[in-house]
Coordinates of C-alpha atoms in Angstrom, one line a residue:
Chain A
D16 CA 6.5 -17.2 11.4
I17 CA 8.6 -16.9 8.3
Q18 CA 9.5 -13.3 7.4
M19 CA 9.8 -12.0 3.8
T20 CA 12.3 -9.2 3.2
Q21 CA 12.5 -7.4 -0.1
S22 CA 15.2 -5.1 -1.4
P23 CA 15.5 -2.4 -2.4
S24 CA 12.5 -0.7 -0.9
S25 CA 12.4 1.6 -3.9
L26 CA 14.4 2.2 -7.1
S27 CA 14.5 4.6 -10.0
A28 CA 15.6 3.4 -13.4
S29 CA 15.5 4.5 -17.0
V30 CA 13.2 3.2 -19.7
G31 CA 14.9 0.1 -21.2
D32 CA 17.0 -0.7 -18.1
R33 CA 17.2 -4.1 -16.6
V34 CA 15.6 -4.0 -13.1
T35 CA 16.1 -6.6 -10.4
I36 CA 14.2 -7.0 -7.1
T37 CA 15.2 -9.5 -4.5
C38 CA 13.1 -11.3 -1.9
R39 CA 14.6 -13.3 1.0
A40 CA 12.7 -15.7 3.2
S41 CA 13.8 -16.2 6.8
Q42 CA 13.4 -20.0 6.3
G43 CA 13.2 -22.2 3.3
I44 CA 9.9 -22.2 1.3
S45 CA 10.9 -24.4 -1.6
N46 CA 9.4 -22.6 -4.7
Y47 CA 6.2 -21.4 -3.0
L48 CA 6.8 -17.8 -3.9
A49 CA 4.7 -15.4 -5.9
W50 CA 5.2 -11.9 -7.2
Y51 CA 2.5 -9.3 -7.6
Q52 CA 2.4 -5.9 -9.2
Q53 CA 0.2 -3.1 -7.9
K54 CA 0.0 0.0 -10.0
P55 CA -1.0 3.3 -8.2
G56 CA -4.6 3.2 -7.2
K57 CA -5.2 -0.3 -8.7
V58 CA -5.8 -3.8 -7.5
P59 CA -2.8 -6.1 -7.1
N60 CA -2.1 -8.4 -10.0
L61 CA -0.4 -11.8 -10.0
L62 CA 2.8 -11.7 -12.2
I63 CA 4.7 -14.9 -11.3
Y64 CA 3.9 -18.0 -9.2
A65 CA 6.0 -21.0 -8.2
A66 CA 9.0 -18.7 -8.2
S67 CA 9.4 -18.7 -11.9
T68 CA 6.1 -19.4 -13.8
L69 CA 4.7 -16.4 -15.6
Q70 CA 1.0 -15.9 -15.1
S71 CA -1.0 -16.0 -18.3
G72 CA -1.1 -12.6 -20.0
V73 CA 1.9 -11.2 -18.2
P74 CA 4.6 -9.7 -20.6
S75 CA 7.6 -11.8 -21.2
R76 CA 10.0 -9.1 -20.0
F77 CA 9.0 -10.2 -16.5
S78 CA 10.8 -13.2 -15.1
G79 CA 11.4 -14.9 -11.7
S80 CA 14.0 -17.1 -10.3
G81 CA 15.2 -18.7 -7.1
S82 CA 14.3 -21.3 -4.6
D83 CA 14.4 -22.1 -0.9
T84 CA 15.2 -18.7 0.7
D85 CA 16.4 -16.4 -2.1
F86 CA 14.3 -15.1 -5.0
T87 CA 14.5 -12.6 -7.8
L88 CA 12.1 -10.7 -9.9
T89 CA 13.6 -9.3 -13.1
I90 CA 12.2 -6.8 -15.6
S91 CA 14.4 -7.2 -18.6
S92 CA 13.6 -3.8 -20.2
L93 CA 11.7 -1.4 -18.0
Q94 CA 8.7 0.3 -19.6
P95 CA 6.7 3.3 -18.5
E96 CA 3.7 1.1 -17.7
D97 CA 5.8 -0.9 -15.2
V98 CA 5.7 1.9 -12.7
A99 CA 4.2 0.1 -9.7
T100 CA 5.0 -1.4 -6.3
Y101 CA 6.0 -5.0 -6.5
Y102 CA 5.4 -7.5 -3.7
C103 CA 6.7 -11.0 -3.1
Q104 CA 4.6 -13.5 -1.1
K105 CA 5.2 -16.9 0.4
Y106 CA 2.4 -19.5 0.1
N107 CA 3.8 -22.7 1.4
S108 CA 1.9 -22.5 4.6
A109 CA -0.2 -20.0 6.6
P110 CA 0.4 -17.2 7.2
W111 CA 1.0 -16.3 3.6
T112 CA 3.3 -13.3 4.4
F113 CA 4.0 -10.6 1.9
G114 CA 7.2 -8.7 1.6
Q115 CA 7.1 -5.0 2.4
G116 CA 7.1 -4.0 -1.3
T117 CA 9.5 -2.4 -3.8
K118 CA 8.4 0.8 -5.5
V119 CA 9.7 1.2 -9.0
E120 CA 9.8 4.6 -10.7
I121 CA 11.1 5.9 -14.0
K122 CA 14.2 8.1 -13.9
Chain B
E15 CA -15.2 -15.0 -16.8
V16 CA -13.8 -15.7 -13.3
Q17 CA -14.4 -12.8 -11.0
L18 CA -14.8 -11.8 -7.4
V19 CA -17.1 -8.8 -6.7
Q20 CA -16.9 -7.1 -3.4
S21 CA -19.5 -5.0 -1.6
G22 CA -19.3 -1.3 -1.6
A23 CA -17.5 1.3 0.4
E24 CA -18.4 1.6 4.1
V25 CA -18.2 4.6 6.5
K26 CA -18.6 3.6 10.1
K27 CA -18.1 4.9 13.6
P28 CA -15.8 3.4 16.2
G29 CA -17.4 0.5 18.1
E30 CA -19.9 -0.3 15.3
S31 CA -20.0 -3.7 13.7
L32 CA -19.5 -4.5 10.0
K33 CA -19.6 -7.4 7.5
I34 CA -18.2 -7.0 4.0
S35 CA -18.7 -9.5 1.2
C36 CA -16.9 -11.1 -1.7
K37 CA -19.0 -13.0 -4.3
G38 CA -17.4 -15.4 -6.7
S39 CA -18.6 -16.3 -10.2
G40 CA -17.4 -18.1 -13.2
Y41 CA -15.8 -21.0 -11.3
T42 CA -16.6 -23.6 -8.7
F43 CA -16.6 -21.5 -5.6
T44 CA -16.3 -24.4 -3.2
K45 CA -13.1 -25.7 -4.7
Y46 CA -10.8 -22.7 -4.1
W47 CA -9.6 -21.0 -0.9
I48 CA -10.5 -17.3 -0.6
A49 CA -8.1 -15.0 1.1
W50 CA -8.6 -11.5 2.7
V51 CA -5.9 -8.9 2.4
R52 CA -5.7 -5.5 4.2
Q53 CA -4.0 -2.4 2.8
M54 CA -3.9 0.5 5.1
P55 CA -3.5 4.0 3.5
G56 CA -0.2 4.3 1.8
K57 CA 1.0 1.0 3.1
G58 CA 1.7 -2.5 1.9
L59 CA -0.3 -5.7 1.6
E60 CA -1.1 -7.7 4.7
W61 CA -2.5 -11.2 4.6
M62 CA -5.3 -11.6 7.1
G63 CA -6.6 -15.1 6.6
I64 CA -8.2 -17.7 4.3
I65 CA -11.3 -19.8 4.1
Y66 CA -12.2 -22.9 2.1
P67 CA -15.9 -22.4 1.2
G68 CA -16.3 -26.2 0.7
D69 CA -16.1 -26.9 4.4
S70 CA -15.5 -23.5 6.0
D71 CA -12.0 -24.5 7.1
T72 CA -10.4 -21.1 8.2
R73 CA -6.9 -20.0 9.0
Y74 CA -5.9 -16.6 10.4
S75 CA -2.8 -14.6 10.5
P76 CA -1.6 -14.2 14.1
S77 CA -1.9 -10.5 13.6
F78 CA -5.6 -10.7 12.9
E79 CA -6.8 -13.7 15.0
G80 CA -9.5 -12.5 17.3
Q81 CA -9.8 -9.2 15.6
V82 CA -11.9 -10.3 12.6
T83 CA -14.1 -13.2 11.6
I84 CA -13.9 -14.8 8.2
S85 CA -16.9 -16.9 7.0
A86 CA -18.5 -18.1 3.8
D87 CA -22.0 -19.1 2.5
K88 CA -21.4 -21.6 -0.2
S89 CA -25.0 -21.6 -1.3
I90 CA -24.6 -18.1 -2.6
S91 CA -20.8 -18.3 -3.5
T92 CA -20.0 -15.5 -1.0
A93 CA -17.2 -15.0 1.5
Y94 CA -17.3 -12.5 4.3
L95 CA -15.1 -10.5 6.6
Q96 CA -16.6 -9.1 9.7
W97 CA -15.8 -7.0 12.7
S98 CA -17.8 -6.8 15.9
S99 CA -16.3 -3.5 17.1
L100 CA -14.5 -1.3 14.7
K101 CA -11.5 0.9 15.5
A102 CA -10.1 3.9 13.7
S103 CA -7.1 1.7 12.9
D104 CA -9.3 -0.6 10.8
T105 CA -9.5 2.2 8.2
A106 CA -8.1 0.5 5.1
M107 CA -8.8 -1.1 1.7
Y108 CA -9.8 -4.7 2.0
Y109 CA -9.3 -7.2 -0.9
C110 CA -10.5 -10.7 -1.3
A111 CA -8.6 -13.0 -3.6
R112 CA -8.9 -16.5 -5.0
L113 CA -6.1 -18.9 -4.2
G114 CA -5.4 -20.7 -7.4
G115 CA -2.0 -21.7 -6.2
A116 CA -1.1 -18.1 -5.5
M117 CA -3.7 -15.3 -5.5
D118 CA -4.7 -15.4 -9.1
V119 CA -8.0 -13.5 -9.1
W120 CA -8.7 -10.4 -7.0
G121 CA -11.8 -8.5 -6.0
Q122 CA -12.0 -4.8 -6.7
G123 CA -11.5 -3.9 -3.1
T124 CA -13.8 -2.5 -0.4
T125 CA -12.8 0.7 1.4
V126 CA -13.7 0.8 5.0
T127 CA -13.4 4.2 6.8
V128 CA -13.9 4.3 10.6
S129 CA -14.2 7.8 12.0
S130 CA -16.1 9.5 14.7

């Protein structure tokens, strides 16, 4: 099965900082990559699908890029409400594996 | 409004059986796959499997095959996740989600606690 590896596992940044999270697939998955945000105690929420398409209603400070095996989620200007754990997920074929998550905190 | 509504929290003893549900509304239930996701306390998301309610085609993660059963009743727009014999290690939050490409709509989650 294809493994999904995120880095870093956690980060602390200041409000207004640019934040980048990476996700690497152990085999090529084209652009079948999604990013989810899970705020503490809340249900996960889809941010980006098809590697770079912003889900309706998601703020434009979030963006995604990449294809094949290397992907990036970028928050252009970190806001207090962005404190959450972020997960990537492949969905080209079963099993639809998640990355282990990246916890984002405010410095 | 498209939504998935899950059944309520459960507290069970080891060895007991359990079936939790996920009811879809606001869209054509038979045309979208439904996924189940486990989140153990303080841990990440784990993809368990998916079902296509239109024909009950089901796929399981290797980690969960044989441990749970995923089913659906399209007549009442409801998907299910069931265990025949619960273990303490099944204690977790369980989410269902619609597969609109990626998982675009999520249920509110069902907490399952297994303790003697």
